[in-house]
Short mmCIF file of C-alpha atoms (C1' of nucleotides) in Angstrom, two decimals:
data_model
loop_
_atom_site.label_atom_id
_atom_site.label_comp_id
_atom_site.label_asym_id
_atom_site.label_seq_id
_atom_site.Cartn_x
_atom_site.Cartn_y
_atom_site.Cartn_z
CA MET W 1 251.44 25.29 56.46
CA THR W 2 251.41 26.49 60.02
CA LYS W 3 248.44 25.58 62.13
CA PRO W 4 246.55 28.52 63.54
CA ARG W 5 247.51 28.55 67.18
CA TYR W 6 245.66 30.14 70.02
CA HIS W 7 248.85 31.68 71.32
CA HIS W 8 250.72 33.76 68.86
CA GLY W 9 254.27 33.30 70.05
CA ASP W 10 255.50 36.85 70.07
CA LEU W 11 252.49 39.01 69.47
CA ARG W 12 254.14 42.20 70.66
CA ALA W 13 256.83 42.01 68.01
CA GLY W 14 254.31 40.77 65.46
CA LEU W 15 252.11 43.77 66.03
CA ILE W 16 254.98 46.21 65.77
CA GLU W 17 256.04 44.64 62.51
CA ALA W 18 252.50 44.63 61.13
CA ALA W 19 252.00 48.24 62.23
CA ARG W 20 255.31 49.25 60.66
CA ARG W 21 254.24 47.83 57.33
CA LEU W 22 250.84 49.50 57.51
CA VAL W 23 252.32 52.84 58.52
CA GLU W 24 254.60 52.60 55.56
CA ALA W 25 251.83 51.61 53.20
CA LYS W 26 249.10 54.02 54.24
CA GLY W 27 250.69 56.65 56.47
CA PRO W 28 250.74 56.86 60.27
CA GLU W 29 247.36 58.59 60.59
CA ARG W 30 245.63 55.86 58.59
CA LEU W 31 246.83 53.05 60.83
CA THR W 32 244.02 51.40 62.75
CA MET W 33 244.27 48.87 65.51
CA SER W 34 241.80 46.74 63.56
CA ASP W 35 244.12 46.60 60.57
CA ALA W 36 247.17 45.89 62.67
CA SER W 37 245.34 43.13 64.53
CA ARG W 38 244.11 41.58 61.32
CA ALA W 39 247.60 41.70 59.81
CA ALA W 40 249.01 40.03 62.89
CA GLY W 41 246.24 37.43 62.80
CA VAL W 42 244.59 38.16 66.13
CA SER W 43 241.38 39.75 67.36
CA THR W 44 241.09 43.51 67.71
CA ALA W 45 241.25 43.34 71.48
CA ALA W 46 244.48 41.36 71.65
CA PRO W 47 246.86 44.32 71.13
CA TYR W 48 245.65 45.90 74.33
CA ARG W 49 247.50 43.25 76.29
CA TYR W 50 250.73 44.84 75.10
CA PHE W 51 249.91 48.44 74.25
CA ALA W 52 247.86 50.77 76.40
CA ASP W 53 246.37 52.39 73.33
CA ARG W 54 246.93 53.08 69.65
CA ASP W 55 249.47 55.79 70.44
CA ALA W 56 251.53 53.34 72.44
CA LEU W 57 251.77 51.01 69.44
CA LEU W 58 252.81 53.93 67.25
CA ASP W 59 255.40 54.90 69.87
CA ALA W 60 256.86 51.42 69.62
CA VAL W 61 257.01 51.61 65.82
CA ALA W 62 258.68 55.00 66.04
CA LEU W 63 261.21 53.78 68.58
CA GLU W 64 262.12 50.82 66.45
CA GLY W 65 262.53 53.14 63.48
CA MET W 66 264.76 55.51 65.41
CA GLU W 67 267.03 52.66 66.30
CA ARG W 68 267.31 51.51 62.71
CA GLN W 69 268.02 55.03 61.56
CA ARG W 70 270.73 55.42 64.16
CA HIS W 71 272.39 52.18 63.05
CA ALA W 72 272.34 53.35 59.45
CA MET W 73 273.97 56.63 60.47
CA GLN W 74 276.52 54.81 62.60
CA ALA W 75 277.44 52.58 59.69
CA GLY W 76 277.69 55.57 57.36
CA GLY W 77 280.07 57.38 59.69
CA ASP W 78 282.14 54.27 60.37
CA SER W 79 282.96 53.85 56.70
CA HIS W 80 285.10 56.99 56.70
CA PRO W 81 287.87 58.47 58.86
CA PRO W 82 286.37 59.62 62.18
CA GLY W 83 285.59 63.33 62.16
CA SER W 84 286.23 63.73 58.44
CA ASP W 85 283.96 65.71 56.17
CA ALA W 86 283.26 62.45 54.35
CA ALA W 87 282.13 60.76 57.55
CA ILE W 88 279.85 63.65 58.47
CA SER W 89 278.37 63.76 54.98
CA ALA W 90 277.81 60.03 55.08
CA ILE W 91 275.93 60.35 58.36
CA GLY W 92 273.70 62.98 56.82
CA LEU W 93 273.10 60.89 53.74
CA ALA W 94 272.21 57.91 55.89
CA TYR W 95 269.72 60.08 57.77
CA ILE W 96 268.08 61.23 54.55
CA GLY W 97 268.28 57.76 53.06
CA PHE W 98 266.33 56.31 55.95
CA ALA W 99 263.71 59.06 55.65
CA THR W 100 263.15 58.45 51.95
CA ARG W 101 263.18 54.67 52.25
CA GLU W 102 260.69 54.74 55.13
CA ARG W 103 258.64 57.86 54.70
CA GLY W 104 255.82 56.67 56.89
CA VAL W 105 257.96 55.66 59.83
CA PHE W 106 260.13 58.77 59.53
CA ARG W 107 257.09 61.00 59.51
CA LEU W 108 255.74 59.13 62.49
CA MET W 109 259.00 59.61 64.37
CA PHE W 110 258.54 63.34 64.11
CA SER W 111 254.83 63.63 64.64
CA LEU W 112 254.63 62.49 68.21
CA THR W 113 253.67 65.72 69.88
CA ARG W 114 254.79 66.11 73.45
CA THR W 115 255.67 62.47 73.45
CA HIS W 116 258.84 62.87 75.43
CA ALA W 117 256.94 63.51 78.60
CA ARG W 118 254.95 60.39 77.88
CA HIS W 119 257.79 58.15 76.84
CA PRO W 120 261.28 59.09 78.02
CA GLN W 121 262.79 56.23 76.06
CA LEU W 122 262.08 58.09 72.85
CA LEU W 123 264.00 61.10 74.12
CA GLN W 124 266.90 58.90 75.13
CA THR W 125 267.05 57.23 71.74
CA GLY W 126 266.83 60.59 70.05
CA ARG W 127 269.82 61.78 72.02
CA ALA W 128 271.75 58.69 71.03
CA THR W 129 271.02 59.39 67.37
CA PHE W 130 272.18 63.00 67.64
CA GLY W 131 275.21 61.69 69.52
CA VAL W 132 276.39 59.80 66.45
CA LEU W 133 276.87 63.13 64.70
CA LEU W 134 278.20 64.96 67.76
CA ARG W 135 280.98 62.43 68.32
CA HIS W 136 282.38 62.99 64.85
CA LEU W 137 282.18 66.74 65.23
CA ALA W 138 283.89 66.62 68.60
CA GLN W 139 286.59 64.32 67.29
CA ARG W 140 287.23 66.70 64.44
CA ASP W 141 287.95 69.61 66.76
CA GLY W 142 289.38 67.59 69.63
CA VAL W 143 286.78 68.84 72.09
CA ALA W 144 283.93 67.35 74.11
CA THR W 145 280.61 66.41 72.53
CA ASP W 146 278.81 69.04 74.61
CA ASP W 147 281.12 71.82 73.50
CA PRO W 148 278.97 74.79 72.43
CA SER W 149 280.57 75.00 69.01
CA VAL W 150 279.99 71.29 68.45
CA LEU W 151 276.37 71.64 69.48
CA ALA W 152 275.89 74.66 67.23
CA ARG W 153 277.40 72.91 64.22
CA GLY W 154 275.52 69.73 65.05
CA LEU W 155 272.24 71.61 65.10
CA LYS W 156 272.93 73.27 61.74
CA LEU W 157 273.83 70.00 60.07
CA TRP W 158 270.90 68.18 61.62
CA THR W 159 268.62 71.03 60.57
CA PHE W 160 269.78 70.72 57.00
CA VAL W 161 269.40 66.98 56.59
CA HIS W 162 266.14 67.02 58.52
CA GLY W 163 264.71 69.74 56.32
CA LEU W 164 265.83 68.05 53.15
CA SER W 165 264.36 64.76 54.34
CA PHE W 166 260.97 66.36 54.81
CA LEU W 167 261.03 68.26 51.54
CA LEU W 168 261.90 65.04 49.75
CA ILE W 169 259.28 62.83 51.36
CA ASP W 170 256.65 65.53 50.85
CA ASP W 171 257.62 65.64 47.17
CA LYS W 172 258.31 69.37 47.41
CA VAL W 173 261.58 69.12 45.52
CA SER W 174 259.90 67.54 42.55
CA ALA W 175 256.80 69.74 42.85
CA MET W 176 258.99 72.83 42.57
CA GLU W 177 260.91 71.22 39.73
CA ILE W 178 264.25 71.62 41.43
CA PRO W 179 267.05 69.46 39.99
CA LEU W 180 268.91 67.78 42.82
CA ASP W 181 272.17 65.90 43.17
CA LEU W 182 271.60 64.63 46.66
CA PRO W 183 275.10 63.49 47.69
CA ALA W 184 276.64 66.64 46.21
CA THR W 185 274.14 68.85 47.99
CA VAL W 186 274.74 67.19 51.34
CA ALA W 187 278.51 67.38 50.84
CA ASP W 188 278.24 71.04 49.91
CA ALA W 189 276.15 71.90 52.94
CA THR W 190 278.54 69.96 55.18
CA ARG W 191 281.53 71.85 53.82
CA ARG W 192 279.80 75.22 54.19
CA PHE W 193 278.76 74.57 57.77
CA LEU W 194 282.10 73.20 58.85
CA ARG W 195 284.36 75.94 57.54
CA ASP W 196 285.55 78.34 60.18
CA ASP W 197 284.92 81.73 58.61
CA MET Q 1 223.14 88.29 72.81
CA THR Q 2 222.71 86.96 69.30
CA LYS Q 3 219.69 84.86 68.58
CA PRO Q 4 220.50 81.35 67.34
CA ARG Q 5 219.68 81.48 63.67
CA TYR Q 6 218.92 78.57 61.44
CA HIS Q 7 221.23 79.90 58.77
CA HIS Q 8 224.72 80.57 59.90
CA GLY Q 9 225.72 83.36 57.57
CA ASP Q 10 229.08 82.14 56.40
CA LEU Q 11 229.44 78.63 57.65
CA ARG Q 12 232.28 77.75 55.34
CA ALA Q 13 234.51 80.46 56.78
CA GLY Q 14 233.23 79.75 60.27
CA LEU Q 15 234.20 76.10 60.00
CA ILE Q 16 237.65 76.90 58.69
CA GLU Q 17 238.23 79.29 61.54
CA ALA Q 18 236.90 76.83 64.12
CA ALA Q 19 239.02 74.05 62.62
CA ARG Q 20 242.08 76.29 62.59
CA ARG Q 21 241.69 76.96 66.29
CA LEU Q 22 241.17 73.28 67.08
CA VAL Q 23 244.12 72.20 64.96
CA GLU Q 24 246.23 74.68 66.83
CA ALA Q 25 244.93 73.60 70.22
CA LYS Q 26 244.99 69.83 69.85
CA GLY Q 27 246.97 69.03 66.71
CA PRO Q 28 245.74 68.18 63.21
CA GLU Q 29 245.20 64.49 63.85
CA ARG Q 30 242.98 65.22 66.87
CA LEU Q 31 240.59 67.39 64.90
CA THR Q 32 237.14 65.86 64.56
CA MET Q 33 234.27 67.06 62.44
CA SER Q 34 232.12 66.82 65.56
CA ASP Q 35 234.33 69.27 67.41
CA ALA Q 36 234.55 71.66 64.49
CA SER Q 37 230.78 71.57 64.02
CA ARG Q 38 230.16 72.18 67.70
CA ALA Q 39 232.62 75.08 67.74
CA ALA Q 40 230.89 76.59 64.73
CA GLY Q 41 227.50 76.04 66.35
CA VAL Q 42 225.98 73.69 63.81
CA SER Q 43 225.08 70.01 63.59
CA THR Q 44 227.71 67.43 62.66
CA ALA Q 45 226.24 66.95 59.21
CA ALA Q 46 226.30 70.62 58.22
CA PRO Q 47 230.01 70.77 57.24
CA TYR Q 48 229.40 68.25 54.48
CA ARG Q 49 227.55 70.94 52.53
CA TYR Q 50 230.91 72.68 52.09
CA PHE Q 51 233.57 70.01 52.48
CA ALA Q 52 233.50 66.61 50.86
CA ASP Q 53 235.12 65.05 53.91
CA ARG Q 54 237.32 65.77 56.88
CA ASP Q 55 240.41 65.92 54.70
CA ALA Q 56 238.83 68.63 52.56
CA LEU Q 57 238.30 70.79 55.63
CA LEU Q 58 241.90 70.24 56.67
CA ASP Q 59 243.01 71.13 53.14
CA ALA Q 60 241.18 74.43 53.48
CA VAL Q 61 242.83 75.16 56.82
CA ALA Q 62 246.22 74.34 55.33
CA LEU Q 63 245.62 76.54 52.33
CA GLU Q 64 244.62 79.47 54.48
CA GLY Q 65 247.74 78.92 56.57
CA MET Q 66 249.98 78.81 53.52
CA GLU Q 67 248.62 82.15 52.39
CA ARG Q 68 249.24 83.76 55.77
CA GLN Q 69 252.76 82.36 55.87
CA ARG Q 70 253.47 83.70 52.41
CA HIS Q 71 252.26 87.16 53.39
CA ALA Q 72 254.50 87.12 56.46
CA MET Q 73 257.47 86.17 54.27
CA GLN Q 74 256.59 88.83 51.73
CA ALA Q 75 256.45 91.47 54.46
CA GLY Q 76 259.76 90.25 55.90
CA GLY Q 77 261.47 90.56 52.54
CA ASP Q 78 259.92 93.91 51.74
CA SER Q 79 261.40 95.51 54.82
CA HIS Q 80 264.93 95.21 53.41
CA PRO Q 81 266.67 96.03 50.12
CA PRO Q 82 265.52 93.54 47.48
CA GLY Q 83 267.98 90.68 47.07
CA SER Q 84 270.04 91.65 50.11
CA ASP Q 85 271.23 89.12 52.67
CA ALA Q 86 269.06 90.93 55.19
CA ALA Q 87 265.96 90.46 53.05
CA ILE Q 88 266.66 86.78 52.53
CA SER Q 89 267.30 86.24 56.24
CA ALA Q 90 264.10 88.08 57.06
CA ILE Q 91 262.14 85.82 54.74
CA GLY Q 92 263.59 82.79 56.48
CA LEU Q 93 262.84 84.19 59.90
CA ALA Q 94 259.28 84.93 58.86
CA TYR Q 95 258.95 81.31 57.67
CA ILE Q 96 260.19 79.97 60.99
CA GLY Q 97 258.20 82.55 62.92
CA PHE Q 98 254.99 81.36 61.32
CA ALA Q 99 255.86 77.74 62.06
CA THR Q 100 256.51 78.38 65.74
CA ARG Q 101 253.50 80.65 66.19
CA GLU Q 102 251.19 78.15 64.51
CA ARG Q 103 252.67 74.74 65.07
CA GLY Q 104 249.48 72.89 64.40
CA VAL Q 105 248.71 74.58 61.12
CA PHE Q 106 252.31 74.41 59.97
CA ARG Q 107 252.47 70.72 60.71
CA LEU Q 108 249.22 70.25 58.87
CA MET Q 109 250.55 72.11 55.84
CA PHE Q 110 253.28 69.51 55.54
CA SER Q 111 251.37 66.39 56.42
CA LEU Q 112 249.03 66.25 53.47
CA THR Q 113 250.38 63.22 51.71
CA ARG Q 114 249.90 63.14 47.99
CA THR Q 115 247.57 66.07 48.35
CA HIS Q 116 248.79 67.87 45.27
CA ALA Q 117 247.09 65.45 42.98
CA ARG Q 118 243.94 65.91 44.98
CA HIS Q 119 244.07 69.68 45.28
CA PRO Q 120 246.16 71.56 42.74
CA GLN Q 121 245.48 74.85 44.48
CA LEU Q 122 247.77 73.77 47.31
CA LEU Q 123 250.57 73.17 44.85
CA GLN Q 124 250.01 76.54 43.25
CA THR Q 125 250.08 78.33 46.59
CA GLY Q 126 253.21 76.41 47.56
CA ARG Q 127 254.89 77.61 44.42
CA ALA Q 128 253.89 81.19 45.17
CA THR Q 129 255.46 80.89 48.62
CA PHE Q 130 258.72 79.53 47.25
CA GLY Q 131 258.56 82.28 44.65
CA VAL Q 132 258.89 84.95 47.34
CA LEU Q 133 262.34 83.62 48.10
CA LEU Q 134 263.27 82.93 44.49
CA ARG Q 135 262.56 86.51 43.41
CA HIS Q 136 265.03 87.89 45.92
CA LEU Q 137 267.68 85.38 44.94
CA ALA Q 138 267.17 86.11 41.26
CA GLN Q 139 267.31 89.84 41.86
CA ARG Q 140 270.54 89.44 43.75
CA ASP Q 141 272.26 87.76 40.82
CA GLY Q 142 270.38 89.55 38.06
CA VAL Q 143 269.07 86.30 36.59
CA ALA Q 144 265.69 84.65 36.11
CA THR Q 145 263.84 82.96 38.98
CA ASP Q 146 264.14 79.59 37.29
CA ASP Q 147 267.89 79.87 36.87
CA PRO Q 148 269.46 76.61 38.08
CA SER Q 149 271.76 78.37 40.52
CA VAL Q 150 268.82 80.29 41.96
CA LEU Q 151 266.82 77.08 42.33
CA ALA Q 152 269.76 75.33 43.97
CA ARG Q 153 270.32 78.13 46.47
CA GLY Q 154 266.60 78.47 47.03
CA LEU Q 155 266.33 74.80 47.88
CA LYS Q 156 269.22 74.95 50.35
CA LEU Q 157 267.82 77.98 52.13
CA TRP Q 158 264.33 76.51 52.19
CA THR Q 159 265.73 73.23 53.45
CA PHE Q 160 267.43 75.00 56.31
CA VAL Q 161 264.52 77.09 57.54
CA HIS Q 162 262.15 74.18 57.01
CA GLY Q 163 264.32 71.85 59.02
CA LEU Q 164 264.80 74.36 61.80
CA SER Q 165 261.05 75.00 61.91
CA PHE Q 166 260.38 71.32 62.46
CA LEU Q 167 263.10 70.83 65.03
CA LEU Q 168 261.75 73.82 66.95
CA ILE Q 169 258.10 72.84 66.91
CA ASP Q 170 259.01 69.27 67.86
CA ASP Q 171 260.99 70.65 70.80
CA LYS Q 172 264.10 68.84 69.60
CA VAL Q 173 266.33 71.88 70.12
CA SER Q 174 265.35 72.14 73.75
CA ALA Q 175 265.34 68.35 74.22
CA MET Q 176 268.96 68.20 73.05
CA GLU Q 177 269.78 71.20 75.23
CA ILE Q 178 271.18 73.20 72.35
CA PRO Q 179 271.52 76.93 72.99
CA LEU Q 180 270.11 78.85 70.05
CA ASP Q 181 270.22 82.45 68.87
CA LEU Q 182 267.63 82.10 66.16
CA PRO Q 183 268.19 85.31 64.12
CA ALA Q 184 271.95 84.84 64.27
CA THR Q 185 271.68 81.22 63.17
CA VAL Q 186 269.45 82.06 60.23
CA ALA Q 187 271.72 84.94 59.22
CA ASP Q 188 274.75 82.67 59.46
CA ALA Q 189 273.17 79.96 57.33
CA THR Q 190 272.06 82.54 54.78
CA ARG Q 191 275.57 83.94 54.53
CA ARG Q 192 277.13 80.50 54.18
CA PHE Q 193 274.74 79.40 51.46
CA LEU Q 194 275.00 82.61 49.50
CA ARG Q 195 278.77 82.88 49.28
CA ASP Q 196 280.23 81.83 46.00
CA ASP Q 197 283.08 79.56 47.01
"C1'" DG S 1 251.08 12.02 84.68
"C1'" DC S 2 247.58 15.26 86.29
"C1'" DC S 3 245.77 19.37 87.45
"C1'" DA S 4 245.72 24.33 89.17
"C1'" DT S 5 247.14 28.70 87.77
"C1'" DC S 6 247.65 32.48 85.03
"C1'" DA S 7 249.35 34.67 80.91
"C1'" DT S 8 247.37 35.28 76.65
"C1'" DG S 9 243.95 35.03 73.70
"C1'" DT S 10 238.46 35.69 72.31
"C1'" DT S 11 233.71 37.62 72.02
"C1'" DA S 12 230.39 41.23 73.17
"C1'" DG S 13 229.41 45.75 73.62
"C1'" DA S 14 229.66 50.89 74.93
"C1'" DA S 15 230.87 55.22 73.28
"C1'" DG S 16 232.47 57.96 69.75
"C1'" DT S 17 233.75 58.79 64.84
"C1'" DT S 18 232.74 59.87 59.59
"C1'" DC S 19 229.54 60.34 56.28
"C1'" DT S 20 224.76 59.63 53.87
"C1'" DA S 21 219.79 60.00 53.27
"C1'" DA S 22 215.67 61.97 54.07
"C1'" DC S 23 213.43 65.82 55.94
"C1'" DA S 24 212.87 70.92 57.72
"C1'" DT S 25 213.45 75.79 57.48
"C1'" DG S 26 213.65 80.25 55.95
"C1'" DA S 27 215.87 83.70 52.35
"C1'" DT S 28 214.85 85.28 48.02
"C1'" DC S 29 212.51 86.45 43.77
"C1'" DT S 30 208.61 87.00 41.14
"C1'" DA P 1 202.06 85.98 49.42
"C1'" DG P 2 203.80 81.83 47.82
"C1'" DA P 3 207.10 78.74 45.28
"C1'" DT P 4 211.75 77.46 45.13
"C1'" DC P 5 216.03 76.03 46.61
"C1'" DA P 6 220.17 76.73 49.32
"C1'" DT P 7 221.23 75.58 53.81
"C1'" DG P 8 220.38 73.64 57.79
"C1'" DT P 9 218.62 69.23 61.00
"C1'" DT P 10 217.75 64.46 62.63
"C1'" DA P 11 218.38 59.50 62.13
"C1'" DG P 12 221.18 55.92 61.21
"C1'" DA P 13 224.81 52.72 58.96
"C1'" DA P 14 229.39 51.42 59.19
"C1'" DC P 15 233.40 52.08 61.20
"C1'" DT P 16 236.66 53.12 65.08
"C1'" DT P 17 238.98 52.62 70.04
"C1'" DC P 18 238.94 50.47 74.15
"C1'" DT P 19 236.82 47.64 78.26
"C1'" DA P 20 234.80 43.70 80.58
"C1'" DA P 21 233.90 39.19 81.04
"C1'" DC P 22 235.01 34.77 79.44
"C1'" DA P 23 237.98 30.87 77.09
"C1'" DT P 24 242.15 28.46 76.21
"C1'" DG P 25 246.28 26.21 76.73
"C1'" DA P 26 251.37 26.56 78.53
"C1'" DT P 27 253.61 25.82 82.74
"C1'" DG P 28 255.28 24.09 87.19
"C1'" DG P 29 254.22 21.58 91.62
"C1'" DC P 30 252.74 17.46 93.32
#
DNA sequence: GCCATCATGTTAGAAGTTCTAACATGATCT
DNA sequence: AGATCATGTTAGAACTTCTAACATGATGGC
């Protein structure tokens, strides 16, 4: 058994991890600093050494989530030929898979109103995530990632997987009693958005 | 000038309206009962005559928003031949239009975790909203609204407009510097999802 | 090896929140 | 006119975020 130490070791990371678990268990809006502190084994004032306020801790949880989601998407794309329909579908499925595995964190990632002004790192990470998709689309057509047609297709694909993620984590699909073959649906949408006519 | 009266008249409606405005101004999570009470001109305990707790007030705001969104979609569809691509696009645009006009309320409508169990009326109203779209899709194909192909197409179209709504209200489209012709994009997605091959 | 320094923790408390309990008011109906 | 009861108020308990002042112990110079 580990002795309770005055100094935590890495409290910042410990708090982010504790907060991540709590966000997942009870939803972002139910997270309290008290709970996070208790879970990390410190007093309620300790977090303020590392995070300006509650929102700053949530920002950190969101950022960490964005990075994990991006890695999942990267891995999904890498397991298929670059720029192929299969690769692009896999990226979308990885996006949705992250959302459904980590509803709380995913919801948090997209509930930070006007957060970009407050925390440019979140914007940067968001761009990197979108870039995973853009690179495959650009490769497919042999153009640059900021080509207007790549951006337009990227937006439509992102829109679709983003929307489906939300409908799934809000249980709308089941509430409306809609049968769903997720991989087939994502593949279908990918094919429809990528065809030229 | 109106004399301050002890009895409000219709405090329930007054609180919903005050809460709606506050949700829109500061976001759902920033709404406090204190603020809503103050805006409605009553003490902080008065709302509890009509709403069990803060969440119940938010539920009421969400419900009212869902009804207004449904009416907007209904009107959009009605202004075109039933079942036409134009009608279906118009429904989608009305959905997105509501979301961007009332970000706070729209976000609230889709942030009520596990609320269906708590408030079946929200589920019922959600079904009615989806039904606006389903009726046009069913009409188009001359089948019932619960036909699997209608449900599948309905889900894809909903997914798209839902996703685009969220990306717009979260300022992701502008953050990623994606040029967007909204009506054209919705029309394009509608056409792609409705074609048979 | 000892001790000063300072990062990192704690405790105490102010201000604000939700929600309850007990009381006050005035609209309504006989 | 007066009783009744829905609808409001005030007071306060339990919680929250966040700050200020203090405590601890890890670290580096001597």
